[in-house]
Amino acid sequence: MAKVNSSSPRNILLLPGDGIGHEIMAEAEKLLNFLMQKTALDLTISTGAVGGAAIDQFGEPLPSSVLMQAKHADAILLGAVGGPKWEALDIAKRPEKALLGLRSSLELFANLRPAILAEPLMAASSLKPDLVSNLDILIIRELTGGIYFGQPRGVSIENGERVGLNTYRYNETEIKRIAHVAFKAAQKRNKRLCSVDKANVLEVTELWREVLNEVAEEYPDVELTHMYVDNAAMQLVRQPKQFDVVVTGNMFGDILSDIAAMLTGSIGMLPSASLDVNGKGMFEPVHGSAPDIAGQGKANPLAMLLSVAMMFRYSFNDHNTANLIEQAVTNTLAQGLRTADLSENDTYATTSEMGDSVIASLEKLLG
Ligand code: NAD
């Protein structure tokens, strides 16, 4: 019989957001309530509005009261934000600003995206089974620096024509702190770290490579390799299993993690963690608010439930509960249950049926 140990009290903030965010968060909340009833876990749950829901209620995507709640929470679970209703708004006022605001205010600089293929879903991958069976890659993306944040930026007029400008910038401190996260993650896995850059062209990534080599001296048990980003994109679809942990900057990580996502079948399966220097984090599915299926019971809640598992693993250091949730998801899929995105025919489980089934699998594991 599996056991979950008692724990110190944890304060978890739920931010469902928009679209299917509400539906998948309802399943996460059911799972947390179940864990509280059946185990000695001591969790306090509160909720807040972000994204379009907060714009409708408070006129802004990230109200200061919610940011304050987030600062006081031990961990944050986020559904997804955005949707057509708010697309006409000025870019600075759109729902997606809530994400950037949370990430930068809480200094969530390390984004961890595991790409793990659940064996029962092998057929859903875009690659051949032998290339992806037992696939388990961890992509670590720097999240609060690089070209997405560098100044100066903008569009101006020069010599009578429009000129667009962004600045790709990293300082040593930013590179070092993400490097330490990546080496530590590799130590807990197969001890192989591949750093992805474009050091043959961009000076900023030449510095990235130099700093990675310096930090590597503190982790002699981890094998560090370097790869140019264009090659990494190709290798991810050619021989994905050559990778264990991949670390890269903000923009390259954005692109490579979406490539890795497709290897696993459905975007509805992929969780992520965004951590600060102390391991406090925000956990969310990789996908968006899926307005095309919102309110129809078609959303796959598994990326959200696997994000709950990541919260236990990375913020609460509770690997046991994380493993149990992940095993419950695998067992549910092995029984053949599929949401609409995974189903190969017209029959599918609704969002809440899938959530209930994961809880039933967890109950069996707890004995
Ligand atoms: P999306 O990820 O919402 O949807 C892409 C496709 O995947 C859609 O066909 C959708 O139905 C499907 N899909 C996504 N999640 C699913 C799930 N759990 N189960 C089943 N199918 C799922 O991306 P999009 O359509 O480009 O964006 C929609 C909105 O979400 C936009 O407003 C965008 O800005 C926002 N967005 C938010 C986040 C976030 O909150 N982190 C991330 C990406 C996009």
Short mmCIF file of C-alpha atoms and ligand atoms in Angstrom, two decimals:
data_model
loop_
_atom_site.label_atom_id
_atom_site.label_comp_id
_atom_site.label_asym_id
_atom_site.label_seq_id
_atom_site.Cartn_x
_atom_site.Cartn_y
_atom_site.Cartn_z
CA MET A 1 0.00 0.00 0.00
CA ALA A 2 1.40 3.43 -0.93
CA LYS A 3 1.53 6.01 1.83
CA VAL A 4 1.58 9.79 1.79
CA ASN A 5 3.40 11.29 4.76
CA SER A 6 2.05 14.15 6.80
CA SER A 7 3.49 17.51 5.82
CA SER A 8 3.83 21.06 7.00
CA PRO A 9 0.81 23.24 6.12
CA ARG A 10 0.84 24.47 2.53
CA ASN A 11 -0.99 27.41 1.12
CA ILE A 12 -1.98 26.88 -2.53
CA LEU A 13 -3.45 29.60 -4.75
CA LEU A 14 -5.65 28.48 -7.66
CA LEU A 15 -5.87 30.84 -10.64
CA PRO A 16 -8.24 29.17 -13.14
CA GLY A 17 -8.08 32.03 -15.70
CA ASP A 18 -10.23 31.73 -18.82
CA GLY A 19 -11.77 29.24 -21.24
CA ILE A 20 -11.00 25.63 -20.33
CA GLY A 21 -8.90 26.97 -17.42
CA HIS A 22 -12.01 26.71 -15.23
CA GLU A 23 -12.83 23.17 -16.28
CA ILE A 24 -9.35 21.76 -15.76
CA MET A 25 -8.84 23.67 -12.51
CA ALA A 26 -12.04 22.11 -11.14
CA GLU A 27 -10.36 18.70 -11.62
CA ALA A 28 -7.16 19.90 -9.89
CA GLU A 29 -9.24 21.13 -6.95
CA LYS A 30 -11.07 17.77 -6.76
CA LEU A 31 -7.70 16.02 -6.68
CA LEU A 32 -6.36 18.28 -3.90
CA ASN A 33 -9.55 17.84 -1.86
CA PHE A 34 -9.29 14.07 -2.28
CA LEU A 35 -5.66 14.12 -1.11
CA MET A 36 -6.65 16.18 1.93
CA GLN A 37 -9.44 13.72 2.84
CA LYS A 38 -7.44 10.56 2.32
CA THR A 39 -3.96 11.51 3.45
CA ALA A 40 -2.29 13.57 6.15
CA LEU A 41 -1.48 16.40 3.72
CA ASP A 42 -2.33 19.78 5.23
CA LEU A 43 -3.35 22.08 2.37
CA THR A 44 -5.15 25.42 2.40
CA ILE A 45 -6.67 26.39 -0.93
CA SER A 46 -7.67 29.86 -2.09
CA THR A 47 -8.65 31.16 -5.53
CA GLY A 48 -8.21 34.37 -7.51
CA ALA A 49 -9.17 35.85 -10.87
CA VAL A 50 -6.52 36.54 -13.52
CA GLY A 51 -6.53 37.14 -17.26
CA GLY A 52 -9.80 37.90 -19.03
CA ALA A 53 -11.82 36.94 -15.94
CA ALA A 54 -9.98 39.64 -13.97
CA ILE A 55 -10.38 42.19 -16.78
CA ASP A 56 -14.15 41.60 -16.68
CA GLN A 57 -14.30 41.82 -12.90
CA PHE A 58 -11.63 44.40 -12.02
CA GLY A 59 -10.62 46.04 -15.31
CA GLU A 60 -7.07 44.64 -15.29
CA PRO A 61 -5.52 41.21 -16.02
CA LEU A 62 -3.52 40.96 -12.78
CA PRO A 63 -5.18 42.85 -9.91
CA SER A 64 -2.76 43.87 -7.16
CA SER A 65 -4.83 41.92 -4.60
CA VAL A 66 -4.26 38.71 -6.59
CA LEU A 67 -0.56 39.46 -6.99
CA MET A 68 -0.40 39.87 -3.20
CA GLN A 69 -2.18 36.50 -2.73
CA ALA A 70 0.37 34.96 -5.13
CA LYS A 71 3.28 36.42 -3.17
CA HIS A 72 1.96 34.94 0.07
CA ALA A 73 1.11 31.50 -1.36
CA ASP A 74 3.54 28.57 -1.08
CA ALA A 75 2.66 27.54 -4.65
CA ILE A 76 0.36 28.68 -7.45
CA LEU A 77 -1.65 26.57 -9.88
CA LEU A 78 -2.69 28.37 -13.04
CA GLY A 79 -5.20 27.14 -15.66
CA ALA A 80 -4.80 29.28 -18.78
CA VAL A 81 -5.61 32.83 -19.82
CA GLY A 82 -6.85 34.57 -22.96
CA GLY A 83 -9.57 34.29 -25.54
CA PRO A 84 -11.21 36.07 -28.48
CA LYS A 85 -13.30 38.30 -26.19
CA TRP A 86 -10.19 40.25 -25.16
CA GLU A 87 -8.15 40.08 -28.39
CA ALA A 88 -9.02 43.63 -29.49
CA LEU A 89 -7.53 45.13 -26.32
CA ASP A 90 -4.24 46.97 -26.37
CA ILE A 91 -1.36 44.47 -25.96
CA ALA A 92 -0.47 45.90 -22.51
CA LYS A 93 -4.01 45.24 -21.23
CA ARG A 94 -4.56 41.73 -22.61
CA PRO A 95 -5.13 38.66 -20.40
CA GLU A 96 -1.68 37.24 -21.28
CA LYS A 97 -0.10 40.17 -19.40
CA ALA A 98 -1.13 38.40 -16.19
CA LEU A 99 1.34 35.60 -16.95
CA LEU A 100 4.26 37.92 -17.62
CA GLY A 101 3.33 39.96 -14.53
CA LEU A 102 3.28 36.90 -12.28
CA ARG A 103 6.51 35.50 -13.73
CA SER A 104 8.45 38.75 -13.40
CA SER A 105 6.98 39.92 -10.04
CA LEU A 106 7.64 36.54 -8.44
CA GLU A 107 11.00 36.17 -10.25
CA LEU A 108 10.00 32.79 -11.68
CA PHE A 109 13.09 32.56 -13.86
CA ALA A 110 13.32 28.79 -14.37
CA ASN A 111 10.73 27.12 -16.56
CA LEU A 112 10.75 23.31 -16.43
CA ARG A 113 8.90 21.44 -19.13
CA PRO A 114 9.10 17.67 -19.05
CA ALA A 115 8.31 15.91 -22.33
CA ILE A 116 7.41 12.40 -21.23
CA LEU A 117 5.60 9.97 -23.47
CA ALA A 118 2.95 8.03 -21.59
CA GLU A 119 3.37 4.53 -23.07
CA PRO A 120 -0.39 3.99 -23.62
CA LEU A 121 -0.33 7.06 -25.91
CA MET A 122 2.49 5.92 -28.19
CA ALA A 123 0.24 6.03 -31.27
CA ALA A 124 -0.55 9.71 -30.67
CA SER A 125 3.08 10.81 -31.18
CA SER A 126 4.06 12.29 -34.54
CA LEU A 127 7.23 10.14 -34.51
CA LYS A 128 7.72 6.40 -34.99
CA PRO A 129 7.27 4.30 -31.83
CA ASP A 130 10.92 3.20 -31.62
CA LEU A 131 12.05 6.84 -31.60
CA VAL A 132 9.76 7.87 -28.74
CA SER A 133 9.15 4.80 -26.57
CA ASN A 134 10.24 5.63 -23.01
CA LEU A 135 10.90 9.23 -24.03
CA ASP A 136 11.66 11.37 -20.97
CA ILE A 137 13.27 14.75 -21.61
CA LEU A 138 13.34 17.77 -19.33
CA ILE A 139 13.61 21.13 -21.07
CA ILE A 140 14.68 24.02 -18.85
CA ARG A 141 14.00 27.44 -20.28
CA GLU A 142 15.21 30.73 -18.82
CA LEU A 143 11.98 32.68 -18.40
CA THR A 144 12.55 36.24 -17.25
CA GLY A 145 15.43 37.45 -19.42
CA GLY A 146 16.78 37.30 -22.96
CA ILE A 147 15.24 38.88 -26.03
CA TYR A 148 11.67 38.81 -24.66
CA PHE A 149 12.61 41.33 -21.97
CA GLY A 150 15.76 43.12 -23.24
CA GLN A 151 15.76 46.91 -23.58
CA PRO A 152 15.74 48.93 -25.78
CA ARG A 153 12.83 47.58 -27.79
CA GLY A 154 10.08 48.93 -29.99
CA VAL A 155 9.25 50.17 -33.47
CA SER A 156 10.41 53.63 -34.52
CA ILE A 157 10.90 55.64 -37.68
CA GLU A 158 14.42 56.00 -39.02
CA ASN A 159 15.24 57.69 -42.31
CA GLY A 160 11.56 57.74 -43.21
CA GLU A 161 10.92 54.02 -42.67
CA ARG A 162 9.77 51.83 -39.76
CA VAL A 163 12.45 49.95 -37.87
CA GLY A 164 11.73 47.18 -35.34
CA LEU A 165 14.18 46.56 -32.51
CA ASN A 166 14.57 43.98 -29.73
CA THR A 167 17.60 43.42 -27.55
CA TYR A 168 19.03 39.99 -26.75
CA ARG A 169 20.76 40.40 -23.42
CA TYR A 170 21.81 38.18 -20.52
CA ASN A 171 24.06 39.04 -17.63
CA GLU A 172 26.29 36.51 -15.87
CA THR A 173 24.03 36.29 -12.81
CA GLU A 174 21.01 35.34 -14.92
CA ILE A 175 22.97 32.67 -16.77
CA LYS A 176 24.53 31.27 -13.61
CA ARG A 177 21.24 30.86 -11.72
CA ILE A 178 19.53 28.97 -14.56
CA ALA A 179 22.70 26.88 -15.02
CA HIS A 180 22.58 25.81 -11.37
CA VAL A 181 18.90 24.79 -11.71
CA ALA A 182 19.78 22.73 -14.79
CA PHE A 183 22.82 20.99 -13.29
CA LYS A 184 20.87 20.15 -10.12
CA ALA A 185 18.01 18.74 -12.20
CA ALA A 186 20.47 16.65 -14.23
CA GLN A 187 22.01 15.31 -11.01
CA LYS A 188 18.57 13.94 -10.05
CA ARG A 189 18.14 12.29 -13.47
CA ASN A 190 20.63 10.68 -15.86
CA LYS A 191 23.35 13.29 -15.24
CA ARG A 192 23.50 14.55 -18.82
CA LEU A 193 22.95 18.23 -19.60
CA CYS A 194 22.85 19.71 -23.08
CA SER A 195 23.09 23.50 -23.27
CA VAL A 196 21.58 24.98 -26.43
CA ASP A 197 22.85 28.27 -27.87
CA LYS A 198 23.86 30.00 -31.08
CA ALA A 199 27.40 30.76 -29.98
CA ASN A 200 28.69 30.72 -33.56
CA VAL A 201 26.68 33.87 -34.34
CA LEU A 202 25.45 35.61 -31.17
CA GLU A 203 27.93 37.03 -28.63
CA VAL A 204 25.33 36.85 -25.87
CA THR A 205 25.17 33.08 -26.27
CA GLU A 206 28.96 32.89 -26.48
CA LEU A 207 28.88 34.27 -22.93
CA TRP A 208 26.09 31.77 -22.10
CA ARG A 209 28.39 28.92 -23.18
CA GLU A 210 31.38 30.28 -21.23
CA VAL A 211 29.34 30.62 -18.02
CA LEU A 212 27.84 27.12 -18.43
CA ASN A 213 31.39 25.74 -18.70
CA GLU A 214 32.43 27.61 -15.56
CA VAL A 215 29.41 26.39 -13.53
CA ALA A 216 30.06 22.83 -14.80
CA GLU A 217 33.19 22.69 -12.63
CA GLU A 218 30.93 22.60 -9.56
CA TYR A 219 29.07 19.55 -10.95
CA PRO A 220 31.76 17.04 -12.00
CA ASP A 221 29.20 14.21 -11.95
CA VAL A 222 27.16 15.83 -14.76
CA GLU A 223 28.26 15.51 -18.38
CA LEU A 224 27.80 18.90 -20.10
CA THR A 225 27.52 19.18 -23.88
CA HIS A 226 26.70 22.16 -26.10
CA MET A 227 24.57 22.25 -29.22
CA TYR A 228 23.58 25.00 -31.65
CA VAL A 229 19.86 25.68 -31.61
CA ASP A 230 19.28 24.80 -35.29
CA ASN A 231 20.90 21.41 -34.76
CA ALA A 232 18.98 20.90 -31.50
CA ALA A 233 15.67 21.46 -33.31
CA MET A 234 16.68 18.83 -35.87
CA GLN A 235 17.97 16.34 -33.26
CA LEU A 236 14.76 16.63 -31.24
CA VAL A 237 12.81 15.09 -34.10
CA ARG A 238 15.63 12.83 -35.37
CA GLN A 239 16.83 11.16 -32.15
CA PRO A 240 14.95 12.72 -29.21
CA LYS A 241 16.08 10.07 -26.72
CA GLN A 242 19.70 11.31 -26.93
CA PHE A 243 18.62 14.14 -24.57
CA ASP A 244 18.23 14.00 -20.81
CA VAL A 245 18.11 17.63 -19.59
CA VAL A 246 18.25 20.54 -22.04
CA VAL A 247 18.90 24.10 -20.83
CA THR A 248 18.50 27.16 -23.00
CA GLY A 249 17.50 30.82 -23.11
CA ASN A 250 14.01 32.25 -23.23
CA MET A 251 13.31 32.37 -26.98
CA PHE A 252 15.08 29.13 -27.97
CA GLY A 253 13.35 27.39 -25.04
CA ASP A 254 9.95 28.65 -26.14
CA ILE A 255 10.40 27.08 -29.57
CA LEU A 256 12.21 23.86 -28.61
CA SER A 257 9.76 22.99 -25.84
CA ASP A 258 6.85 23.17 -28.29
CA ILE A 259 8.69 20.82 -30.64
CA ALA A 260 9.27 18.43 -27.74
CA ALA A 261 5.59 18.78 -26.83
CA MET A 262 4.45 17.30 -30.13
CA LEU A 263 6.62 14.22 -29.59
CA THR A 264 4.36 13.26 -26.72
CA GLY A 265 1.10 13.27 -28.67
CA SER A 266 -1.19 15.94 -27.32
CA ILE A 267 -0.61 19.38 -25.91
CA GLY A 268 -3.29 18.43 -23.37
CA MET A 269 -0.74 16.14 -21.65
CA LEU A 270 2.05 18.60 -20.89
CA PRO A 271 2.62 20.21 -17.51
CA SER A 272 5.15 22.90 -16.62
CA ALA A 273 6.74 24.54 -13.60
CA SER A 274 8.11 28.05 -13.27
CA LEU A 275 10.35 28.36 -10.22
CA ASP A 276 12.08 31.09 -8.27
CA VAL A 277 15.48 30.79 -6.67
CA ASN A 278 13.98 29.11 -3.55
CA GLY A 279 11.88 26.60 -5.49
CA LYS A 280 8.59 28.43 -4.97
CA GLY A 281 6.67 28.07 -8.16
CA MET A 282 3.74 28.50 -10.46
CA PHE A 283 2.54 25.29 -12.11
CA GLU A 284 0.44 25.26 -15.26
CA PRO A 285 -0.33 23.26 -18.37
CA VAL A 286 1.67 24.22 -21.45
CA HIS A 287 -1.52 24.71 -23.47
CA GLY A 288 -3.73 27.81 -23.63
CA SER A 289 -7.39 28.45 -22.85
CA ALA A 290 -8.63 26.52 -25.93
CA PRO A 291 -11.65 28.75 -26.64
CA ASP A 292 -12.70 26.37 -29.46
CA ILE A 293 -13.65 23.66 -26.95
CA ALA A 294 -14.36 25.68 -23.79
CA GLY A 295 -17.52 24.76 -21.92
CA GLN A 296 -18.05 21.48 -23.83
CA GLY A 297 -16.45 19.02 -21.41
CA LYS A 298 -13.85 18.18 -24.06
CA ALA A 299 -10.75 19.55 -22.32
CA ASN A 300 -8.10 17.06 -21.30
CA PRO A 301 -7.36 17.78 -17.61
CA LEU A 302 -4.21 15.62 -17.46
CA ALA A 303 -1.68 18.44 -18.13
CA MET A 304 -3.27 20.28 -15.21
CA LEU A 305 -3.20 17.21 -12.94
CA LEU A 306 0.42 16.53 -13.91
CA SER A 307 1.16 20.17 -13.04
CA VAL A 308 -0.21 19.41 -9.56
CA ALA A 309 2.29 16.51 -9.41
CA MET A 310 5.10 18.89 -10.39
CA MET A 311 4.02 21.24 -7.59
CA PHE A 312 4.46 18.46 -5.02
CA ARG A 313 7.82 17.49 -6.52
CA TYR A 314 9.45 20.87 -7.04
CA SER A 315 7.88 23.26 -4.51
CA PHE A 316 7.06 20.87 -1.66
CA ASN A 317 9.88 18.36 -2.26
CA ASP A 318 7.22 15.64 -1.88
CA HIS A 319 8.30 13.12 -4.54
CA ASN A 320 6.05 10.44 -3.11
CA THR A 321 2.79 12.34 -3.74
CA ALA A 322 4.11 13.47 -7.15
CA ASN A 323 4.90 9.87 -8.15
CA LEU A 324 1.48 8.68 -6.98
CA ILE A 325 -0.37 11.27 -9.08
CA GLU A 326 1.78 10.48 -12.14
CA GLN A 327 1.22 6.75 -11.67
CA ALA A 328 -2.54 7.31 -11.31
CA VAL A 329 -2.54 9.19 -14.65
CA THR A 330 -0.60 6.38 -16.36
CA ASN A 331 -2.92 3.72 -14.90
CA THR A 332 -6.00 5.63 -16.07
CA LEU A 333 -4.62 5.85 -19.62
CA ALA A 334 -3.63 2.18 -19.52
CA GLN A 335 -7.29 1.34 -18.81
CA GLY A 336 -8.09 2.91 -22.19
CA LEU A 337 -9.84 6.08 -21.03
CA ARG A 338 -9.31 8.95 -23.53
CA THR A 339 -10.50 12.55 -23.69
CA ALA A 340 -11.56 13.91 -27.11
CA ASP A 341 -8.04 15.10 -28.07
CA LEU A 342 -6.62 11.58 -27.56
CA SER A 343 -9.54 9.50 -28.78
CA GLU A 344 -9.20 7.66 -32.08
CA ASN A 345 -13.00 7.39 -32.52
CA ASP A 346 -16.18 9.29 -31.64
CA THR A 347 -16.39 8.13 -28.04
CA TYR A 348 -14.47 9.98 -25.40
CA ALA A 349 -14.42 10.71 -21.68
CA THR A 350 -15.46 14.17 -20.52
CA THR A 351 -13.10 16.38 -18.55
CA SER A 352 -14.71 15.44 -15.24
CA GLU A 353 -14.92 11.72 -16.10
CA MET A 354 -11.17 11.75 -16.73
CA GLY A 355 -10.56 13.63 -13.47
CA ASP A 356 -12.75 11.18 -11.52
CA SER A 357 -10.95 8.25 -13.05
CA VAL A 358 -7.52 9.57 -12.04
CA ILE A 359 -8.83 9.96 -8.48
CA ALA A 360 -10.19 6.39 -8.58
CA SER A 361 -6.75 5.15 -9.74
CA LEU A 362 -5.10 7.14 -6.97
CA GLU A 363 -7.48 5.66 -4.40
CA LYS A 364 -6.41 2.16 -5.52
CA LEU A 365 -2.72 3.12 -5.22
CA LEU A 366 -3.29 4.46 -1.71
CA GLY A 367 -4.92 1.14 -0.86
P1 NAD B 1 -4.39 26.52 -27.18
O1 NAD B 1 -3.30 25.77 -26.53
O2 NAD B 1 -5.40 27.14 -26.29
O3 NAD B 1 -5.16 25.57 -28.21
C1 NAD B 1 -4.50 24.97 -29.32
C2 NAD B 1 -5.29 23.72 -29.75
O4 NAD B 1 -5.10 22.70 -28.78
C3 NAD B 1 -6.82 23.97 -29.81
O5 NAD B 1 -7.35 23.21 -30.86
C4 NAD B 1 -7.32 23.41 -28.49
O6 NAD B 1 -8.65 22.94 -28.54
C5 NAD B 1 -6.34 22.28 -28.21
N1 NAD B 1 -6.13 22.10 -26.76
C6 NAD B 1 -5.41 22.89 -25.94
N2 NAD B 1 -5.46 22.44 -24.69
C7 NAD B 1 -6.22 21.33 -24.71
C8 NAD B 1 -6.66 20.40 -23.72
N3 NAD B 1 -6.31 20.52 -22.43
N4 NAD B 1 -7.45 19.38 -24.10
C9 NAD B 1 -7.80 19.23 -25.38
N5 NAD B 1 -7.43 20.07 -26.37
C10 NAD B 1 -6.65 21.10 -26.03
O7 NAD B 1 -3.69 27.64 -28.09
P2 NAD B 1 -4.36 28.82 -28.94
O8 NAD B 1 -5.65 28.37 -29.54
O9 NAD B 1 -3.27 29.34 -29.79
O10 NAD B 1 -4.68 29.96 -27.87
C11 NAD B 1 -5.95 30.17 -27.27
C12 NAD B 1 -5.81 31.27 -26.23
O11 NAD B 1 -4.96 30.81 -25.17
C13 NAD B 1 -5.17 32.55 -26.76
O12 NAD B 1 -5.84 33.65 -26.18
C14 NAD B 1 -3.73 32.47 -26.28
O13 NAD B 1 -3.15 33.74 -26.10
C15 NAD B 1 -3.93 31.78 -24.95
N6 NAD B 1 -2.73 31.07 -24.45
C16 NAD B 1 -2.55 31.07 -23.12
C17 NAD B 1 -1.50 30.35 -22.57
C18 NAD B 1 -1.37 30.32 -21.08
O14 NAD B 1 -2.27 30.77 -20.38
N7 NAD B 1 -0.29 29.81 -20.53
C19 NAD B 1 -0.64 29.61 -23.39
C20 NAD B 1 -0.87 29.60 -24.76
C21 NAD B 1 -1.93 30.33 -25.29
#
